[in-house]
Amino acid sequence: MNVLVCGGAGYIGSNMTAMLAGAGHKPVVFDNLSKGHKEAVKGQELITGDLADFDLLVKVLKEKKIDAAMHFAAFIEVGESVEKPLDYYRNNVCNTLILLAAMEQTGVKKFVFSSSAAVYGMPKSVPITEDLPKEPINPYGETKLAVERMCHFQSQTGKLNYAALRYFNACGAGGNGTLGEDHKPESHLIPLVIAAAMGKRPDIKIYGTDYPTPDGTCIRDYIHIEDLCSAHLLALEKLENKSELVFNLGNGKGYSVRQVIETVKKVSGKSFKVTEVARRLGDPPVLTADASKAIKELGWKVKYPALEKIVETAWLWHSKNPDGYGK
Ligand code: UFG
């Protein structure tokens, strides 16, 4: 299939682009390079453009004979979304609407959307199944839910077949270790702990040690980027004859912040300073996925169930790319 990969120069999008090419598809990356890195596109076709540009999208969808679109071009910072909600609605909702409208105009029916565990807000029980209440607690989660709902109603018209994939914590490096995580600024735990281990940061801060968890720190479900991407490939195939797919994508296992720090220490062989500070606003104590629906319905198999192996891939990439994609 010819697949438009919106945000294909970013962390998840670049890994998806490489995997699509490896699986015999033809990815066409569409990215405004505001956050992504052209180096991460690794020779695949790159169109520098913005999702707000309806006419350009229509032209690309037609000229490149696109069969399906995947959408990784969202803003992802919860804290920033609280400070700049309109930016989040504009980029994550309005621009997705423009993409869907361009797809409608050109008859492109298949769409894989990057949703998030953030749609569940503070879940009442874990592991989280897809049918739990969707009650986001920040603008970021609201924008993801708004797009899911927009896709739902558009699919009801018969003009869209979509998969909403609710990611838990994406991490690790893919593409044979060549495609790693390089956000600027970085806010995600694993790359920050690695930066501390590399001596690039004075310490790693633990946000909150008084959570109702065994060691007092937050528990998250860390899923390797290649496992995440392989579920997209499976979902893409299923969209041939399904109009609506919704899956949680996680490992199903939870690791605390302290466990992540210990794992990085073990993998890197480095010690570094750990500072305990107050909770970060809006962090649920525990987020773990029940991904049995994706396992059963997509035949999804996770290659990296253990955190240590995931961290090894991340450590290797950061060691080889101390300045990220270099700027
Ligand atoms: N944490 C620290 N110190 C840090 C950074 C993070 O203790 O320096 C903690 C956080 O408080 C949280 C855990 O580590 O408990 C994981 O934090 P991340 O920021 O790595 O990940 P989140 O679970 O907050 O975020 C994930 C995705 C985001 C998405 C969010 C929505 O990575 O992109 O879920 O819920 F926005």
Short mmCIF file of C-alpha atoms and ligand atoms in Angstrom, two decimals:
data_model
loop_
_atom_site.label_atom_id
_atom_site.label_comp_id
_atom_site.label_asym_id
_atom_site.label_seq_id
_atom_site.Cartn_x
_atom_site.Cartn_y
_atom_site.Cartn_z
CA MET A 1 0.00 0.00 0.00
CA ASN A 2 1.02 3.61 -0.49
CA VAL A 3 0.85 5.05 3.02
CA LEU A 4 0.95 8.72 3.96
CA VAL A 5 2.83 8.91 7.26
CA CYS A 6 1.93 12.24 8.83
CA GLY A 7 4.59 13.12 11.38
CA GLY A 8 6.84 10.48 9.85
CA ALA A 9 10.01 12.35 10.86
CA GLY A 10 9.14 12.09 14.56
CA TYR A 11 9.98 9.34 17.02
CA ILE A 12 7.08 6.95 16.44
CA GLY A 13 6.44 8.05 12.85
CA SER A 14 10.03 7.41 11.73
CA ASN A 15 9.97 3.93 13.20
CA MET A 16 6.66 3.29 11.45
CA THR A 17 8.07 4.56 8.16
CA ALA A 18 11.00 2.15 8.36
CA MET A 19 8.73 -0.75 9.27
CA LEU A 20 6.29 0.01 6.45
CA ALA A 21 9.15 0.06 3.93
CA GLY A 22 10.53 -3.18 5.38
CA ALA A 23 7.12 -4.82 5.00
CA GLY A 24 6.93 -3.91 1.30
CA HIS A 25 4.68 -0.87 1.58
CA LYS A 26 5.54 2.54 0.15
CA PRO A 27 5.64 5.17 2.90
CA VAL A 28 5.35 8.84 1.97
CA VAL A 29 6.37 10.98 4.93
CA PHE A 30 4.47 14.23 5.40
CA ASP A 31 6.01 16.37 8.13
CA ASN A 32 6.46 20.09 8.78
CA LEU A 33 9.73 19.32 10.62
CA SER A 34 8.69 21.51 13.54
CA LYS A 35 9.53 18.67 15.91
CA GLY A 36 10.71 15.86 13.66
CA HIS A 37 14.16 15.23 12.20
CA LYS A 38 14.72 14.76 8.48
CA GLU A 39 17.67 12.48 9.36
CA ALA A 40 15.14 10.06 10.89
CA VAL A 41 13.39 9.60 7.54
CA LYS A 42 16.42 7.60 6.35
CA GLY A 43 16.04 8.10 2.63
CA GLN A 44 12.32 7.47 2.37
CA GLU A 45 10.24 10.03 0.47
CA LEU A 46 9.70 13.19 2.53
CA ILE A 47 7.22 15.94 1.74
CA THR A 48 7.73 18.97 3.93
CA GLY A 49 4.26 20.28 4.55
CA ASP A 50 1.73 21.17 7.16
CA LEU A 51 -1.49 19.36 7.95
CA ALA A 52 -3.27 22.70 7.98
CA ASP A 53 -2.64 22.89 4.21
CA PHE A 54 -5.75 21.24 2.77
CA ASP A 55 -4.82 21.89 -0.88
CA LEU A 56 -1.36 20.37 -0.47
CA LEU A 57 -2.83 17.34 1.25
CA VAL A 58 -5.34 16.79 -1.54
CA LYS A 59 -2.56 17.11 -4.13
CA VAL A 60 -0.29 14.64 -2.30
CA LEU A 61 -3.07 12.12 -1.66
CA LYS A 62 -3.93 12.18 -5.37
CA GLU A 63 -0.47 12.38 -6.93
CA LYS A 64 1.08 9.74 -4.69
CA LYS A 65 -1.96 7.48 -5.09
CA ILE A 66 -2.23 7.11 -1.33
CA ASP A 67 -4.23 4.12 -0.05
CA ALA A 68 -4.05 4.84 3.68
CA ALA A 69 -2.93 7.51 6.12
CA MET A 70 -1.28 7.18 9.51
CA HIS A 71 -1.16 10.15 11.83
CA PHE A 72 1.70 10.77 14.25
CA ALA A 73 1.80 14.56 13.91
CA ALA A 74 0.30 15.54 17.24
CA PHE A 75 1.57 17.63 20.13
CA ILE A 76 2.20 15.27 23.05
CA GLU A 77 3.04 17.24 26.18
CA VAL A 78 0.38 17.06 28.87
CA GLY A 79 1.76 20.04 30.84
CA GLU A 80 2.04 22.21 27.75
CA SER A 81 -1.51 21.28 26.77
CA VAL A 82 -2.75 22.75 30.06
CA GLU A 83 -0.89 26.01 29.39
CA LYS A 84 -1.77 26.25 25.68
CA PRO A 85 -5.04 24.39 25.15
CA LEU A 86 -5.86 26.22 21.93
CA ASP A 87 -2.54 25.17 20.37
CA TYR A 88 -3.45 21.59 21.20
CA TYR A 89 -6.96 21.81 19.82
CA ARG A 90 -5.68 23.54 16.68
CA ASN A 91 -2.89 21.07 15.99
CA ASN A 92 -4.39 17.85 17.29
CA VAL A 93 -8.06 18.32 16.41
CA CYS A 94 -8.40 20.99 13.69
CA ASN A 95 -5.46 19.69 11.65
CA THR A 96 -6.73 16.12 11.90
CA LEU A 97 -10.09 17.33 10.67
CA ILE A 98 -8.35 18.89 7.66
CA LEU A 99 -6.57 15.59 6.97
CA LEU A 100 -9.83 13.64 7.20
CA ALA A 101 -11.55 16.15 4.92
CA ALA A 102 -8.75 15.81 2.35
CA MET A 103 -9.07 12.03 2.60
CA GLU A 104 -12.83 12.27 2.09
CA GLN A 105 -12.35 14.50 -0.96
CA THR A 106 -9.88 12.09 -2.55
CA GLY A 107 -11.62 8.88 -1.51
CA VAL A 108 -8.80 7.66 0.75
CA LYS A 109 -10.59 5.50 3.26
CA LYS A 110 -8.08 3.87 5.59
CA PHE A 111 -6.77 5.77 8.61
CA VAL A 112 -4.65 4.70 11.56
CA PHE A 113 -4.78 7.19 14.39
CA SER A 114 -2.36 7.51 17.31
CA SER A 115 -4.52 7.79 20.37
CA SER A 116 -3.38 7.58 23.96
CA ALA A 117 -3.96 6.09 27.38
CA ALA A 118 -4.65 9.72 28.30
CA VAL A 119 -8.24 9.25 27.05
CA TYR A 120 -8.95 7.24 30.23
CA GLY A 121 -7.89 10.01 32.62
CA MET A 122 -7.65 8.57 36.14
CA PRO A 123 -8.91 5.01 35.52
CA LYS A 124 -10.94 3.41 38.27
CA SER A 125 -9.28 0.04 37.71
CA VAL A 126 -6.17 -1.40 36.11
CA PRO A 127 -5.18 -3.03 33.84
CA ILE A 128 -7.26 -0.82 31.58
CA THR A 129 -9.63 -2.40 29.06
CA GLU A 130 -10.90 -0.44 26.06
CA ASP A 131 -14.42 -0.20 27.46
CA LEU A 132 -13.50 1.69 30.64
CA PRO A 133 -14.94 5.23 30.85
CA LYS A 134 -13.16 7.83 28.75
CA GLU A 135 -12.69 10.79 31.08
CA PRO A 136 -9.54 12.74 30.14
CA ILE A 137 -8.14 15.05 32.78
CA ASN A 138 -6.17 17.38 30.53
CA PRO A 139 -6.51 19.08 27.12
CA TYR A 140 -4.07 16.62 25.54
CA GLY A 141 -6.28 13.65 26.42
CA GLU A 142 -9.38 15.59 25.38
CA THR A 143 -7.93 16.26 21.92
CA LYS A 144 -7.18 12.56 21.44
CA LEU A 145 -10.70 11.62 22.48
CA ALA A 146 -12.22 14.32 20.28
CA VAL A 147 -10.44 12.87 17.24
CA GLU A 148 -11.52 9.34 18.15
CA ARG A 149 -15.12 10.54 18.24
CA MET A 150 -14.76 12.46 14.99
CA CYS A 151 -13.42 9.27 13.36
CA HIS A 152 -16.29 7.28 14.81
CA PHE A 153 -18.93 9.53 13.29
CA GLN A 154 -17.08 9.78 9.98
CA SER A 155 -16.84 5.98 9.83
CA GLN A 156 -20.63 5.81 10.27
CA THR A 157 -21.02 7.57 6.91
CA GLY A 158 -19.17 4.71 5.21
CA LYS A 159 -16.36 7.02 4.05
CA LEU A 160 -13.75 6.06 6.63
CA ASN A 161 -12.27 2.86 7.98
CA TYR A 162 -10.17 3.77 11.02
CA ALA A 163 -8.14 2.27 13.82
CA ALA A 164 -7.64 4.24 17.05
CA LEU A 165 -4.60 2.85 18.81
CA ARG A 166 -4.31 3.91 22.42
CA TYR A 167 -0.63 3.96 23.27
CA PHE A 168 0.72 3.48 26.72
CA ASN A 169 4.38 4.53 27.20
CA ALA A 170 6.29 4.23 23.92
CA CYS A 171 10.03 3.77 24.38
CA GLY A 172 13.21 2.14 23.12
CA ALA A 173 14.94 2.42 19.75
CA GLY A 174 13.99 0.65 16.53
CA GLY A 175 15.19 0.32 12.93
CA ASN A 176 18.09 -1.93 14.04
CA GLY A 177 18.99 0.60 16.69
CA THR A 178 19.10 3.56 14.27
CA LEU A 179 15.81 5.26 15.22
CA GLY A 180 15.67 6.59 18.75
CA GLU A 181 13.78 9.05 20.90
CA ASP A 182 14.87 12.67 20.52
CA HIS A 183 12.30 15.18 21.72
CA LYS A 184 13.37 18.76 22.30
CA PRO A 185 12.76 19.50 25.08
CA GLU A 186 12.63 15.97 26.46
CA SER A 187 10.04 15.17 29.12
CA HIS A 188 9.86 11.36 28.98
CA LEU A 189 11.29 9.31 31.77
CA ILE A 190 13.55 6.80 30.01
CA PRO A 191 15.52 9.28 27.84
CA LEU A 192 15.85 11.60 30.85
CA VAL A 193 17.23 8.83 33.08
CA ILE A 194 19.62 7.86 30.28
CA ALA A 195 20.74 11.49 29.98
CA ALA A 196 21.51 11.46 33.71
CA ALA A 197 23.48 8.21 33.29
CA MET A 198 25.45 9.81 30.45
CA GLY A 199 26.30 12.78 32.66
CA LYS A 200 24.30 15.13 30.45
CA ARG A 201 21.99 16.08 33.31
CA PRO A 202 22.95 16.66 36.93
CA ASP A 203 20.32 14.24 38.21
CA ILE A 204 17.02 12.52 37.54
CA LYS A 205 14.06 13.84 39.46
CA ILE A 206 11.39 11.49 40.74
CA TYR A 207 8.05 13.26 40.60
CA GLY A 208 6.35 12.03 43.73
CA THR A 209 7.22 9.23 46.15
CA ASP A 210 3.93 9.17 48.06
CA TYR A 211 1.72 7.40 45.52
CA PRO A 212 -0.34 4.38 46.62
CA THR A 213 2.07 1.96 44.89
CA PRO A 214 4.52 -0.55 46.41
CA ASP A 215 7.51 1.83 46.26
CA GLY A 216 5.55 5.09 46.30
CA THR A 217 6.38 6.08 42.70
CA CYS A 218 4.13 6.03 39.61
CA ILE A 219 3.73 2.86 37.63
CA ARG A 220 3.59 2.89 33.83
CA ASP A 221 3.35 0.35 31.03
CA TYR A 222 6.44 0.68 28.81
CA ILE A 223 6.02 -0.65 25.29
CA HIS A 224 8.85 -0.94 22.76
CA ILE A 225 8.50 1.25 19.70
CA GLU A 226 8.78 -1.72 17.30
CA ASP A 227 6.03 -3.57 19.12
CA LEU A 228 3.90 -0.47 18.89
CA CYS A 229 4.56 -0.16 15.16
CA SER A 230 3.94 -3.83 14.41
CA ALA A 231 0.39 -3.41 15.76
CA HIS A 232 -0.13 -0.58 13.25
CA LEU A 233 0.81 -2.87 10.37
CA LEU A 234 -1.68 -5.47 11.56
CA ALA A 235 -4.39 -2.86 12.04
CA LEU A 236 -3.75 -1.50 8.55
CA GLU A 237 -4.43 -4.93 7.06
CA LYS A 238 -7.61 -5.32 9.10
CA LEU A 239 -8.96 -2.01 7.80
CA GLU A 240 -9.55 -3.69 4.46
CA ASN A 241 -12.89 -4.92 5.78
CA LYS A 242 -13.39 -3.27 9.19
CA SER A 243 -14.64 0.27 9.60
CA GLU A 244 -13.81 0.77 13.25
CA LEU A 245 -11.02 -0.67 15.40
CA VAL A 246 -10.00 0.47 18.87
CA PHE A 247 -7.09 -1.12 20.73
CA ASN A 248 -4.95 -0.52 23.77
CA LEU A 249 -1.27 -1.00 22.98
CA GLY A 250 0.81 -1.82 26.02
CA ASN A 251 2.91 -4.58 27.49
CA GLY A 252 0.41 -5.29 30.23
CA LYS A 253 3.19 -5.03 32.80
CA GLY A 254 3.81 -2.08 35.05
CA TYR A 255 7.15 -0.67 36.17
CA SER A 256 7.60 2.05 38.76
CA VAL A 257 9.76 5.13 38.26
CA ARG A 258 12.27 3.66 40.72
CA GLN A 259 12.34 0.38 38.77
CA VAL A 260 13.03 2.28 35.54
CA ILE A 261 15.91 4.12 37.22
CA GLU A 262 17.36 0.84 38.57
CA THR A 263 17.06 -0.75 35.13
CA VAL A 264 18.95 2.12 33.48
CA LYS A 265 21.65 1.84 36.17
CA LYS A 266 21.98 -1.89 35.47
CA VAL A 267 22.02 -1.59 31.69
CA SER A 268 24.43 1.36 31.61
CA GLY A 269 26.63 0.34 34.52
CA LYS A 270 26.58 4.02 35.59
CA SER A 271 25.46 5.60 38.81
CA PHE A 272 23.93 9.04 39.02
CA LYS A 273 22.08 11.32 41.37
CA VAL A 274 18.38 10.73 42.04
CA THR A 275 16.40 13.60 43.55
CA GLU A 276 12.94 13.14 45.00
CA VAL A 277 10.62 16.07 44.34
CA ALA A 278 6.90 16.80 44.52
CA ARG A 279 4.31 15.11 42.31
CA ARG A 280 3.84 16.35 38.76
CA LEU A 281 0.34 17.67 38.23
CA GLY A 282 -2.11 15.23 36.62
CA ASP A 283 -0.06 12.01 36.86
CA PRO A 284 -2.30 8.98 37.56
CA PRO A 285 -0.60 6.59 40.05
CA VAL A 286 -0.88 3.50 37.83
CA LEU A 287 -1.50 3.11 34.08
CA THR A 288 -1.24 -0.40 32.68
CA ALA A 289 -2.91 -1.82 29.62
CA ASP A 290 -5.04 -4.85 29.14
CA ALA A 291 -3.99 -5.45 25.53
CA SER A 292 -5.68 -8.82 25.16
CA LYS A 293 -8.07 -7.41 22.55
CA ALA A 294 -5.18 -6.48 20.22
CA ILE A 295 -3.50 -9.82 20.90
CA LYS A 296 -6.68 -11.72 20.07
CA GLU A 297 -8.16 -9.70 17.23
CA LEU A 298 -4.97 -8.55 15.49
CA GLY A 299 -2.79 -11.53 16.34
CA TRP A 300 -0.35 -9.01 17.85
CA LYS A 301 2.78 -10.44 19.46
CA VAL A 302 5.07 -8.39 21.67
CA LYS A 303 8.79 -8.97 20.97
CA TYR A 304 10.06 -6.96 23.95
CA PRO A 305 8.13 -7.96 27.08
CA ALA A 306 11.01 -7.11 29.46
CA LEU A 307 11.91 -3.56 30.42
CA GLU A 308 15.63 -4.38 30.53
CA LYS A 309 15.71 -5.35 26.85
CA ILE A 310 13.77 -2.22 25.93
CA VAL A 311 16.15 -0.01 27.89
CA GLU A 312 19.13 -1.73 26.24
CA THR A 313 17.92 -0.58 22.80
CA ALA A 314 17.42 2.97 24.09
CA TRP A 315 20.80 3.03 25.85
CA LEU A 316 22.57 1.83 22.71
CA TRP A 317 20.96 4.52 20.57
CA HIS A 318 21.68 7.34 23.01
CA SER A 319 25.27 6.13 23.46
CA LYS A 320 25.79 6.24 19.70
CA ASN A 321 23.86 9.51 19.30
CA PRO A 322 24.73 11.62 22.36
CA ASP A 323 23.34 14.74 20.69
CA GLY A 324 20.27 12.98 19.34
CA TYR A 325 19.84 13.61 15.63
CA GLY A 326 22.33 16.44 16.07
CA LYS A 327 21.49 20.10 15.92
N1 UFG B 1 8.77 11.07 35.64
C1 UFG B 1 9.65 11.37 36.66
N2 UFG B 1 10.70 12.19 36.36
C2 UFG B 1 10.90 12.72 35.12
C3 UFG B 1 10.00 12.40 34.07
C4 UFG B 1 8.93 11.57 34.37
O1 UFG B 1 9.49 10.93 37.79
O2 UFG B 1 11.88 13.47 34.94
C5 UFG B 1 7.65 10.17 35.92
C6 UFG B 1 6.30 10.76 35.62
O3 UFG B 1 5.84 11.50 36.72
C7 UFG B 1 5.48 9.52 35.32
C8 UFG B 1 6.50 8.55 34.71
O4 UFG B 1 7.76 9.05 35.08
O5 UFG B 1 5.01 8.98 36.50
C9 UFG B 1 6.43 8.49 33.20
O6 UFG B 1 6.46 9.82 32.70
P1 UFG B 1 6.57 10.16 31.15
O7 UFG B 1 6.53 11.65 31.04
O8 UFG B 1 7.73 9.45 30.55
O9 UFG B 1 5.28 9.48 30.57
P2 UFG B 1 3.74 9.76 30.89
O10 UFG B 1 3.18 8.48 31.42
O11 UFG B 1 3.52 10.98 31.66
O12 UFG B 1 3.30 10.10 29.42
C10 UFG B 1 2.76 9.21 28.52
C11 UFG B 1 3.28 9.54 27.12
C12 UFG B 1 2.98 10.97 26.79
C13 UFG B 1 1.49 11.17 26.91
C14 UFG B 1 1.00 10.74 28.29
C15 UFG B 1 -0.48 10.83 28.38
O13 UFG B 1 4.66 9.31 27.07
O14 UFG B 1 3.41 11.30 25.49
O15 UFG B 1 1.39 9.40 28.54
O16 UFG B 1 -0.97 10.22 29.51
F1 UFG B 1 1.18 12.46 26.76
#
